[in-house]
Amino acid sequence: NDILTLNVAGEGKISVLRRTLCLVEGSMLATQFSGRWDGGIPRDADGDIFIDLPYDLFKALVDFLRIKSMQSMNDPLLCVTT
């Protein structure tokens, strides 16, 4: 249940649970934030994880994952498959 602080393109910061980013098994986010590669993740001067994507795009993805984490995995409207 680690809380990660992400600096998204220098445009804003997002605090998110690691498990939220790892929700979709086998995804790039799940692989990158599994904890296995923490030493190789780029960080800013404050030690926050740096994400080189547009803030609005990445925030929308995180918000989707947050909603998905609260929904039934069988909900067809929010079904995530890999």
Coordinates of C-alpha atoms in Angstrom, one line a residue:
N1 CA 0.0 0.0 0.0
D2 CA 2.8 2.4 -0.8
I3 CA 1.8 5.9 -1.7
L4 CA 3.8 7.2 -4.6
T5 CA 4.3 10.9 -5.5
L6 CA 4.6 11.4 -9.3
N7 CA 5.9 14.5 -11.0
V8 CA 4.1 14.4 -14.3
A9 CA 6.1 16.3 -16.9
G10 CA 6.8 19.1 -14.4
E11 CA 3.2 20.2 -14.8
G12 CA 1.8 18.8 -11.6
K13 CA 2.1 16.1 -9.0
I14 CA -0.1 13.1 -8.4
S15 CA -0.1 11.0 -5.3
V16 CA -1.4 7.5 -5.9
L17 CA -1.3 4.1 -4.3
R18 CA 1.2 1.7 -5.9
R19 CA -1.5 -1.0 -6.1
T20 CA -3.6 1.4 -8.3
L21 CA -0.8 1.7 -10.8
C22 CA -0.4 -2.1 -10.7
L23 CA -4.1 -2.9 -11.2
V24 CA -3.8 -4.2 -14.8
E25 CA -1.4 -7.2 -14.6
G26 CA 1.1 -7.3 -17.4
S27 CA 0.7 -3.7 -18.3
M28 CA 3.7 -1.3 -18.6
L29 CA 2.5 0.5 -15.5
A30 CA 2.2 -2.7 -13.5
T31 CA 5.7 -3.7 -14.5
Q32 CA 7.3 -0.3 -13.9
F33 CA 5.7 0.2 -10.5
S34 CA 5.8 -3.4 -9.2
G35 CA 8.7 -2.4 -6.9
R36 CA 11.2 -4.6 -8.7
W37 CA 12.5 -1.7 -10.8
D38 CA 12.3 1.2 -8.2
G39 CA 16.1 1.9 -8.4
G40 CA 15.9 2.5 -12.2
I41 CA 12.9 4.8 -12.2
P42 CA 13.8 8.4 -13.1
R43 CA 13.3 10.9 -10.2
D44 CA 13.2 14.7 -10.0
A45 CA 15.4 16.8 -7.6
D46 CA 12.8 16.3 -4.8
G47 CA 13.0 12.5 -5.2
D48 CA 9.6 12.2 -6.8
I49 CA 9.1 9.7 -9.6
F50 CA 9.2 11.6 -12.9
I51 CA 6.6 10.7 -15.6
D52 CA 7.4 12.1 -19.1
L53 CA 3.8 12.3 -20.3
P54 CA 1.3 15.1 -20.6
Y55 CA -0.3 15.8 -17.2
D56 CA -3.9 15.7 -18.4
L57 CA -3.5 12.4 -20.2
F58 CA -1.7 10.7 -17.3
K59 CA -4.2 12.0 -14.7
A60 CA -7.1 10.7 -16.7
L61 CA -5.4 7.3 -16.8
V62 CA -4.8 7.3 -13.0
D63 CA -8.4 8.4 -12.4
F64 CA -9.7 5.6 -14.6
L65 CA -7.6 3.1 -12.6
R66 CA -8.8 4.5 -9.3
I67 CA -12.4 4.1 -10.4
K68 CA -11.7 0.6 -11.7
S69 CA -10.1 -0.4 -8.4
M70 CA -13.5 0.4 -6.7
Q71 CA -15.6 -1.5 -9.2
S72 CA -16.4 -5.1 -9.6
M73 CA -13.9 -6.9 -11.8
N74 CA -16.9 -8.3 -13.7
D75 CA -18.4 -4.8 -14.6
P76 CA -18.5 -4.9 -18.4
L77 CA -18.5 -1.1 -18.7
L78 CA -15.1 -0.8 -17.0
C79 CA -13.6 -4.1 -18.1
V80 CA -9.8 -3.9 -18.4
T81 CA -8.2 -6.7 -20.3
T82 CA -4.6 -7.4 -21.3

